[in-house]
PDB file of C-alpha atoms in Angstrom:
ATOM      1  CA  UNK K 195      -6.519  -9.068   9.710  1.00  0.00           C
ATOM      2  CA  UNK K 196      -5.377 -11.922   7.709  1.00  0.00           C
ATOM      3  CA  UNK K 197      -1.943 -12.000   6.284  1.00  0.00           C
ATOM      4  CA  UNK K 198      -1.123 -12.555   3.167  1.00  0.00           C
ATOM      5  CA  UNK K 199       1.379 -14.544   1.420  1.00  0.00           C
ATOM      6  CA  UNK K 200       3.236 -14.811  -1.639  1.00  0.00           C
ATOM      7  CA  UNK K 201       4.746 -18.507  -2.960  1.00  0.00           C
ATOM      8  CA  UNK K 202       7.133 -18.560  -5.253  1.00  0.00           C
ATOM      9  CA  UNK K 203       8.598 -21.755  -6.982  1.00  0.00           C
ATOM     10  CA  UNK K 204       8.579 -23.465 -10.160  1.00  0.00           C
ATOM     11  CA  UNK K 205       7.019 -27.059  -9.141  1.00  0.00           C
ATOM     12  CA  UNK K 206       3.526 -27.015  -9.212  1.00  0.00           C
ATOM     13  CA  UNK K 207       2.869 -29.766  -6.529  1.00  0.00           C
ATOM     14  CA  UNK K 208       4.971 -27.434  -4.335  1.00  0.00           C
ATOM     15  CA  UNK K 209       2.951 -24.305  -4.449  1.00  0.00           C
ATOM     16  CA  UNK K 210       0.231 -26.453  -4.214  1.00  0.00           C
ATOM     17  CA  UNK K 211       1.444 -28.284  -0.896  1.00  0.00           C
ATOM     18  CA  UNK K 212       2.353 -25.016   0.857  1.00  0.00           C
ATOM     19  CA  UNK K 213      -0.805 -22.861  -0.368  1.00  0.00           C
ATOM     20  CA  UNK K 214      -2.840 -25.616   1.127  1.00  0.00           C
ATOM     21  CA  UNK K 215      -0.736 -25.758   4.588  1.00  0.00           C
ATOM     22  CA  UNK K 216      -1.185 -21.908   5.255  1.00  0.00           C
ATOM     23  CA  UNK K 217      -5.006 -21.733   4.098  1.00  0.00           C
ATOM     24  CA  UNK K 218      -5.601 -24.216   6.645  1.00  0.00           C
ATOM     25  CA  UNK K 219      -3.732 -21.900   9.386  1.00  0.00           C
ATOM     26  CA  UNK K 220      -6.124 -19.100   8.375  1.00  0.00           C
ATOM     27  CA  UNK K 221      -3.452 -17.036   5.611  1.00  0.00           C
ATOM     28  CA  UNK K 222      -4.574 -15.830   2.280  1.00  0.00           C
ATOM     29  CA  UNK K 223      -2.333 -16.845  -0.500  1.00  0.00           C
ATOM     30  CA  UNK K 224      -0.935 -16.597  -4.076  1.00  0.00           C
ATOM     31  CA  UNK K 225       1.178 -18.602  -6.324  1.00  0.00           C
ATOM     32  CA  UNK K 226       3.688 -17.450  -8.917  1.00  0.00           C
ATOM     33  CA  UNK K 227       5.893 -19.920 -10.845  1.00  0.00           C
ATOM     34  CA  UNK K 228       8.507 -18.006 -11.962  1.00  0.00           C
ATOM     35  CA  UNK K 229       9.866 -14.704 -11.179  1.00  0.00           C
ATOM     36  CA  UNK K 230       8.489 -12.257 -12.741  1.00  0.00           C
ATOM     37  CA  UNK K 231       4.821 -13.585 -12.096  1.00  0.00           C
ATOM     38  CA  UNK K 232       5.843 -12.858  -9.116  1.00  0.00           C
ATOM     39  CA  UNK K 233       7.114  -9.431  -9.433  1.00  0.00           C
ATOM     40  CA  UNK K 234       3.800  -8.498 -11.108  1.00  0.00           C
ATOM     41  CA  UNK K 235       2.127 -10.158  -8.011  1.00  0.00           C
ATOM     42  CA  UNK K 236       3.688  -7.640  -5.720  1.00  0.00           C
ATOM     43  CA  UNK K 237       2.930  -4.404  -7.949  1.00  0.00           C
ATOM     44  CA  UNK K 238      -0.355  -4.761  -6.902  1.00  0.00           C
ATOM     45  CA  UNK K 239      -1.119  -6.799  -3.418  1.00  0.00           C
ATOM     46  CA  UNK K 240       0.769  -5.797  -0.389  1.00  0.00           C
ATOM     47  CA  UNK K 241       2.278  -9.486   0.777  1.00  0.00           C
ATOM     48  CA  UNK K 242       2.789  -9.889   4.114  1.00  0.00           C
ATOM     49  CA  UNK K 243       5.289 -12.355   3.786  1.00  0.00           C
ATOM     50  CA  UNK K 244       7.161 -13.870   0.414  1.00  0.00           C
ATOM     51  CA  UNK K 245       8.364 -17.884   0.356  1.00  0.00           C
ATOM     52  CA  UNK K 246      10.546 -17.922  -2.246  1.00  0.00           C
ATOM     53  CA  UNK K 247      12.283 -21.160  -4.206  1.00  0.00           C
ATOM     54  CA  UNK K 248      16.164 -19.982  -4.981  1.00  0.00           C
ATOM     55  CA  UNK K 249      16.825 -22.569  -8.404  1.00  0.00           C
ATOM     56  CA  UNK K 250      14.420 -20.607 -10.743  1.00  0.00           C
ATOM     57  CA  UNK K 251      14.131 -20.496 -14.748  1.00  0.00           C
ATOM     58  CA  UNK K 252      14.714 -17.166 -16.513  1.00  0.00           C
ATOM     59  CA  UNK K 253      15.363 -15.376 -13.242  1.00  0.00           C
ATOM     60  CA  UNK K 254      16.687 -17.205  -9.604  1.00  0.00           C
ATOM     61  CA  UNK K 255      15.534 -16.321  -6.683  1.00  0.00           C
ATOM     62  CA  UNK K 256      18.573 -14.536  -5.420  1.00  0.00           C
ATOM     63  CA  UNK K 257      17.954 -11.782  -7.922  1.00  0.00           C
ATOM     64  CA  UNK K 258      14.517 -11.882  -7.247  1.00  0.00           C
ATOM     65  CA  UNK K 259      15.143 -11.483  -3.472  1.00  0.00           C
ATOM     66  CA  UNK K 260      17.107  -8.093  -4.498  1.00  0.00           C
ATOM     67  CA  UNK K 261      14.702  -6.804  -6.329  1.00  0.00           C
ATOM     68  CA  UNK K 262      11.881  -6.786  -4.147  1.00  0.00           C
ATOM     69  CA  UNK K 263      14.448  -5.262  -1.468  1.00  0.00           C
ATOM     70  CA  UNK K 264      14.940  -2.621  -3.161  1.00  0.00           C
ATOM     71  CA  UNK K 265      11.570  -1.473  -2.513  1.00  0.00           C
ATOM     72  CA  UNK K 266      10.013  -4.078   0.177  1.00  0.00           C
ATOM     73  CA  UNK K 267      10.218  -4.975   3.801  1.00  0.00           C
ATOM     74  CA  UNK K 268       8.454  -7.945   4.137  1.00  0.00           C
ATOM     75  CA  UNK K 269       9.891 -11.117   5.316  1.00  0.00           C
ATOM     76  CA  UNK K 270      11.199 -13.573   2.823  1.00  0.00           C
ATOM     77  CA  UNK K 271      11.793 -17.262   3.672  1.00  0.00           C
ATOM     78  CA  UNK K 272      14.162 -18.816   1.115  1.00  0.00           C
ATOM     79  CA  UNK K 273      13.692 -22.624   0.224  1.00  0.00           C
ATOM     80  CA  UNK K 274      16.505 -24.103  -1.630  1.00  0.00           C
ATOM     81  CA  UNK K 275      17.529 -28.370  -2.382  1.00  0.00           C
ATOM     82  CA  UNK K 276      21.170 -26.773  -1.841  1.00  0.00           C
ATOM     83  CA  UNK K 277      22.068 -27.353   1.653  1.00  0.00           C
ATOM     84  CA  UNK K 278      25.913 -25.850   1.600  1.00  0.00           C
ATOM     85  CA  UNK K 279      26.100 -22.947   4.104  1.00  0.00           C
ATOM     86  CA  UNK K 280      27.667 -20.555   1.862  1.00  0.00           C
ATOM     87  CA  UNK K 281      23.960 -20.869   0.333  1.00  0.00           C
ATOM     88  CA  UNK K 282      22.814 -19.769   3.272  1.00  0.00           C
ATOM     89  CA  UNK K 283      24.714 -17.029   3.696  1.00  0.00           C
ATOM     90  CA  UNK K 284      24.194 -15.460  -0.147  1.00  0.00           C
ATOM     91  CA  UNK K 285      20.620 -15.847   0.595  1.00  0.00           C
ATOM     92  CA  UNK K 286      20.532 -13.946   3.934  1.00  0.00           C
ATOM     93  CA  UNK K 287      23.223 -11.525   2.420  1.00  0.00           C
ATOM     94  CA  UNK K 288      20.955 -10.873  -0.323  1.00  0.00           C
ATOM     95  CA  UNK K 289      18.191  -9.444   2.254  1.00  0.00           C
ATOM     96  CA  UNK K 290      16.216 -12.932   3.389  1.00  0.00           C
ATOM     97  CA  UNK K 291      14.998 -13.640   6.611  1.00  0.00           C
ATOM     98  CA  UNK K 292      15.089 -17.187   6.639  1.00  0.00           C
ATOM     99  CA  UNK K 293      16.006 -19.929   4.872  1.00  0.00           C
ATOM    100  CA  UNK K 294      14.560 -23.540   4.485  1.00  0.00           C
ATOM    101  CA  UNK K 295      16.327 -26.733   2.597  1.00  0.00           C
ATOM    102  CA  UNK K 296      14.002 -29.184   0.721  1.00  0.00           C
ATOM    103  CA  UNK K 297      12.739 -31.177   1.260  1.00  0.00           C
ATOM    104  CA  UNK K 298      11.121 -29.480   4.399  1.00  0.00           C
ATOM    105  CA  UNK K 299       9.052 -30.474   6.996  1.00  0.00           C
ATOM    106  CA  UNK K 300       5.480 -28.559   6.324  1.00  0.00           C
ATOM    107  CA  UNK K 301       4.748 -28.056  10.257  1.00  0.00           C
ATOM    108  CA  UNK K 302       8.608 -26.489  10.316  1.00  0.00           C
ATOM    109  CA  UNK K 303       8.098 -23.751   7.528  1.00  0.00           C
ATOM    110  CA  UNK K 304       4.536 -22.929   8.852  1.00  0.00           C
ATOM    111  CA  UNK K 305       6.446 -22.424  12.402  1.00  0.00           C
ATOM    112  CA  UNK K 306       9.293 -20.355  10.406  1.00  0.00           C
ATOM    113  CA  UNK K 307       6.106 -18.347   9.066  1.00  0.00           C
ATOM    114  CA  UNK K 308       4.546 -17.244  11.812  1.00  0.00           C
ATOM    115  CA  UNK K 309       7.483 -16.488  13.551  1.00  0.00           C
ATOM    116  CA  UNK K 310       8.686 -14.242  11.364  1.00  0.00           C
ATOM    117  CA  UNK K 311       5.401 -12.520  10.932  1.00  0.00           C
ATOM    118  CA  UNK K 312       5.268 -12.205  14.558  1.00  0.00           C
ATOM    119  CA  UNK K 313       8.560 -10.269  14.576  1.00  0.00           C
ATOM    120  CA  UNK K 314       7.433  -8.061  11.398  1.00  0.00           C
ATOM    121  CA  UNK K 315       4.169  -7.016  12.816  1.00  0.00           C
ATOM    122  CA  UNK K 316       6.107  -6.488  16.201  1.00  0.00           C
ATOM    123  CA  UNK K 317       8.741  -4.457  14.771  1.00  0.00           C
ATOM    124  CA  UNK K 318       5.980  -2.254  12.932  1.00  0.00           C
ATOM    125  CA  UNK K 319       4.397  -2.069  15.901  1.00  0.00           C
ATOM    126  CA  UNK K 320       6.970  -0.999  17.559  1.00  0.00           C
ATOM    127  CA  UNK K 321       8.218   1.798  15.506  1.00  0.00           C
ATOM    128  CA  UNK K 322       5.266   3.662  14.312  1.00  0.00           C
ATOM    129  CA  UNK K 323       3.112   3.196  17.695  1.00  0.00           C
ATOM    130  CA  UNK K 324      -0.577   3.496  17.924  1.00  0.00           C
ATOM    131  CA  UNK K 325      -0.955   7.396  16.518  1.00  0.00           C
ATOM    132  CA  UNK K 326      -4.721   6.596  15.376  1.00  0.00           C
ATOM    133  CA  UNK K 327      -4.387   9.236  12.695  1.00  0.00           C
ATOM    134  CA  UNK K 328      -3.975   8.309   9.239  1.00  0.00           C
ATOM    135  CA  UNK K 329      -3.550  11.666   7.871  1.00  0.00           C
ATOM    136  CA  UNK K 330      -0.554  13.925   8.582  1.00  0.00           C
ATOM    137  CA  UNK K 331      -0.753  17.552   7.081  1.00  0.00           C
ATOM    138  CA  UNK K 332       2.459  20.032   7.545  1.00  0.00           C
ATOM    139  CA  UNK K 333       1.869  23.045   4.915  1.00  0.00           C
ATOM    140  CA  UNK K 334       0.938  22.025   1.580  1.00  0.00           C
ATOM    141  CA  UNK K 335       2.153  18.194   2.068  1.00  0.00           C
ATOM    142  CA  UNK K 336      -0.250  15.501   3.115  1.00  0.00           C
ATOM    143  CA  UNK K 337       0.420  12.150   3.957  1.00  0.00           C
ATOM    144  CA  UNK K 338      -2.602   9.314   3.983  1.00  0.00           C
ATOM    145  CA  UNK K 339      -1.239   6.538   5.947  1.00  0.00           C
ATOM    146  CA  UNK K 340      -4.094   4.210   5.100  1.00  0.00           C
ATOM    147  CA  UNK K 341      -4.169   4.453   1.291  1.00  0.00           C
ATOM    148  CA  UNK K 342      -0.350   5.305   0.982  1.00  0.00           C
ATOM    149  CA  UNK K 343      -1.228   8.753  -0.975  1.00  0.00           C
ATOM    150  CA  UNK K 344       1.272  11.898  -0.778  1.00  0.00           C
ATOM    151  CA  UNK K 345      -0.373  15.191  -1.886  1.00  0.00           C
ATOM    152  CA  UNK K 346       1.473  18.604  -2.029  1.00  0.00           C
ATOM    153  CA  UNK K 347      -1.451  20.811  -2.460  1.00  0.00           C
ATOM    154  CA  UNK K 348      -3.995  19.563  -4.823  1.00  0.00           C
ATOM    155  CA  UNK K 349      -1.022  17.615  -6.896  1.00  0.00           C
ATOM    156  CA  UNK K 350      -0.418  13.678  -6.007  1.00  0.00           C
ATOM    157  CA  UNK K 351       2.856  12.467  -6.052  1.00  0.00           C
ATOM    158  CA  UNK K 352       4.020   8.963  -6.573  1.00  0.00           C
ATOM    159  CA  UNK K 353       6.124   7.646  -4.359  1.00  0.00           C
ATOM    160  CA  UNK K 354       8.440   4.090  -4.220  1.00  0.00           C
ATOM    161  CA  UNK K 355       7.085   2.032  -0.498  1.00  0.00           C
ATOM    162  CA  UNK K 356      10.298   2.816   0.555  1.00  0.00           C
ATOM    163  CA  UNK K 357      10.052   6.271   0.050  1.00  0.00           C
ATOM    164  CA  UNK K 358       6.724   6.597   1.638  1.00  0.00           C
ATOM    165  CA  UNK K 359       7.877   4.693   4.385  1.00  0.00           C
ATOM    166  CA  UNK K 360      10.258   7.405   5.011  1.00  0.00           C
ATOM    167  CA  UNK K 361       8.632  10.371   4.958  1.00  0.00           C
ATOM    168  CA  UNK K 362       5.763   9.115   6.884  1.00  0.00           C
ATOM    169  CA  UNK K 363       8.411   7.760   9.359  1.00  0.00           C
ATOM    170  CA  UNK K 364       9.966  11.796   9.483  1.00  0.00           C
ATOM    171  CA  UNK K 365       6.350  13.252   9.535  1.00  0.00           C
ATOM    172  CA  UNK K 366       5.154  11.419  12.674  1.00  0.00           C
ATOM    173  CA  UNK K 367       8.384  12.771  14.506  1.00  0.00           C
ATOM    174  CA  UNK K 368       7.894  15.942  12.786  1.00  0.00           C
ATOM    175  CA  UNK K 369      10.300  18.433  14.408  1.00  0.00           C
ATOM    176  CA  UNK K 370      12.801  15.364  16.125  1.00  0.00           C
ATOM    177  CA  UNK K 371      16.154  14.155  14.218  1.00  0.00           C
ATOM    178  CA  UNK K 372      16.331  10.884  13.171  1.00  0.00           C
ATOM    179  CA  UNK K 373      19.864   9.933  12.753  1.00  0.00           C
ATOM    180  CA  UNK K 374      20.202   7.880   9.183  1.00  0.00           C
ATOM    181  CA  UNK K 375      20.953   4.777  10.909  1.00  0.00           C
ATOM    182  CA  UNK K 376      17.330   4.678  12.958  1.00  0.00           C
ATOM    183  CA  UNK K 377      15.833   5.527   9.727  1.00  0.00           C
ATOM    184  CA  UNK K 378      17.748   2.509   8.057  1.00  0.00           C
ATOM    185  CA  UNK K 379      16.510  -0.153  10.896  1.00  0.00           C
ATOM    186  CA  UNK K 380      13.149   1.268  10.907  1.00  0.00           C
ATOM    187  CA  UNK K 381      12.396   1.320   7.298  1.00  0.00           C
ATOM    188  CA  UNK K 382      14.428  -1.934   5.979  1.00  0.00           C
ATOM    189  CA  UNK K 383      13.901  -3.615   9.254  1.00  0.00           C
ATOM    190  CA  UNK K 384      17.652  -4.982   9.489  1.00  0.00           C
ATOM    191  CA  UNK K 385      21.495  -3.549  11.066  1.00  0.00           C
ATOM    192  CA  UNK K 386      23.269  -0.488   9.174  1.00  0.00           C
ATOM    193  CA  UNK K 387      26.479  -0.379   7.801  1.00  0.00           C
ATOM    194  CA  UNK K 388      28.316   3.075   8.229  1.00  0.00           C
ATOM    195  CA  UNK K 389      29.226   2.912   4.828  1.00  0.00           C
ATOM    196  CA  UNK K 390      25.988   2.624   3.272  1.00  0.00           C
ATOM    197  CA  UNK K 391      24.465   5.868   1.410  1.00  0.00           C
ATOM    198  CA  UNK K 392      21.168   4.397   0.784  1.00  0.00           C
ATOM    199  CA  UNK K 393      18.692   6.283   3.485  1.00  0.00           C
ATOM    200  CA  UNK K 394      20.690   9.278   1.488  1.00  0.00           C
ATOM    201  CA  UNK K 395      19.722   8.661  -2.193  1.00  0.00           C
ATOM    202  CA  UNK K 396      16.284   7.602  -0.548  1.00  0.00           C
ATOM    203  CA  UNK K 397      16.105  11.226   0.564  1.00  0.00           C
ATOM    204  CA  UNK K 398      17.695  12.532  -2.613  1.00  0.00           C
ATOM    205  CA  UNK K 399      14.493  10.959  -4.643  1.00  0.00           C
ATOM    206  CA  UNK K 400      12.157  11.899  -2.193  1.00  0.00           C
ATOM    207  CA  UNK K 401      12.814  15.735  -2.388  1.00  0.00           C
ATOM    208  CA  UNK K 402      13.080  15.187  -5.829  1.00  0.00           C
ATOM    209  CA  UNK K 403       9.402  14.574  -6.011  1.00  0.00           C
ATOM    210  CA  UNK K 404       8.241  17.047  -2.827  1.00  0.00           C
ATOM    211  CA  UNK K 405      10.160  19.585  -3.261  1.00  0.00           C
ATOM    212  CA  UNK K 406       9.674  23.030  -4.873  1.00  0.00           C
ATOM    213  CA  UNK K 407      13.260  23.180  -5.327  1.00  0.00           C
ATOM    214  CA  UNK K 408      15.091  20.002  -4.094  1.00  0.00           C
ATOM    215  CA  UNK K 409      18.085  21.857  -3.484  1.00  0.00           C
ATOM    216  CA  UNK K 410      16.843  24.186  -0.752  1.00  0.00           C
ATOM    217  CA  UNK K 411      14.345  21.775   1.168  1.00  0.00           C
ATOM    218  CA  UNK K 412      11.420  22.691   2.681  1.00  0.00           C
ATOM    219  CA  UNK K 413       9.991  19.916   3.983  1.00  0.00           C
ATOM    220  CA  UNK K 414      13.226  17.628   4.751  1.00  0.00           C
ATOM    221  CA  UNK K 415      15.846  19.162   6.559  1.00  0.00           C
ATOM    222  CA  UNK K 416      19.268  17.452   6.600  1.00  0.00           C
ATOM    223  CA  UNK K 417      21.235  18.478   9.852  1.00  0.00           C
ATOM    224  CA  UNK K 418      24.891  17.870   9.379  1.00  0.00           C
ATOM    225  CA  UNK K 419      26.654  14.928  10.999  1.00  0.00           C
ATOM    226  CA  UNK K 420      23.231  13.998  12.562  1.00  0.00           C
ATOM    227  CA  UNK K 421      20.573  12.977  10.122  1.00  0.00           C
ATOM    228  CA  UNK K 422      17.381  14.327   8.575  1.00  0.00           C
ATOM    229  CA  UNK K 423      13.993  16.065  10.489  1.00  0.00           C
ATOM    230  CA  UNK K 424      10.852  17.576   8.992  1.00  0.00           C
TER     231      UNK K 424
END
């Protein structure tokens, strides 16, 4: 299947010269020329990959790079005229995966591109396996793996990518603990810090929304000074 990628920056000829690069090496894309284009973009297409331009009007792409890691775990390649490695580092701090000075060499980003998709589709790979079942049932909850749907009985419930991404993770090792750190890596795709609580208000929201009464779980289990198991 073709991937699909997402370019983000505010000069025209730019968007232009990349779109026409990848469409040549067989990707789909779409342009955005300012942030929040682009956040609309990804409400409704799952990107494969995001190349995004760091000096941005109204919003930069720094802040933009948080935002769609708050939900996302797609690559993101960030190109920036600022060449200072303390650039560098904010942008991989802030969740990229790369990170590109103009002007660029075409032939290098499409190289940076594949590569990373490479790893991404790997890492997927990797992690969830080759089940061939796209629906997971346990009681009244059913997970669709192919259109991203949660149902608890006849009821849908809307859930954040992330969020999905988790339970399905727990679901196909239904009955095996998954410490909070494997959860982490597998869902965000990048190192945990101890002292991060996130896979925990991840799980907080999710039982939220599954859960008769969040409070005494059904469905997630925590098991103390271990992690969490359906």
């Amino acid at each position: 299947m073709e991937s699909t990628i997402l370019i983000v920056d505010d000069d025209k000829e730019i968007r232009n010269l990349i779109s026409v690069y990848l469409e040549n090496e067989g990707f789909r894309t779409k342009r955005a020329e300012d942030a929040f284009e682009a956040l609309e973009l990804l409400e409704t297409i799952n990107f494969d990959l995001v190349i995004l331009d760091i000096m941005m009007p109204k919003m930069d792409g720094m802040e933009v790079c948080l935002k769609i890691r708050q939900e996302r775990s797609m690559p993101i390649i960030m190109l920036s005229a600022k060449s200072e490695d303390m650039d560098k580092i904010q942008g991989l701090a802030m969740g990229a995966d790369d990170y590109l000075t103009k002007p660029f060499n075409a032939l290098e980003l499409m190289a940076r591109v594949k590569s990373q998709l490479r790893r991404y589709k790997k890492y997927n790979h990797d992690i969830q396996g080759h089940h061939g079942k796209h629906l997971i049932e346990i009681g009244d909850l059913a997970i669709n793996s192919d259109t991203r749907q949660i149902m608890i009985g006849k009821k849908e419930v809307r859930l954040t990518p992330k969020e999905f991404d988790i339970l399905e993770l727990l679901a196909r090792n239904k009955g095996i603990v998954l410490s909070v750190s494997k959860i982490y890596e597998a869902v965000w795709k990048e190192g945990f810090f101890k002292s991060d609580n996130t896979v925990m208000v991840h799980i907080t929201k999710i039982r939220d929304k599954i859960e008769e009464d969040p409070k005494h779980p059904i469905y997630i289990k925590t098991v103390w000074g271990v992690g969490y198991k359906i």
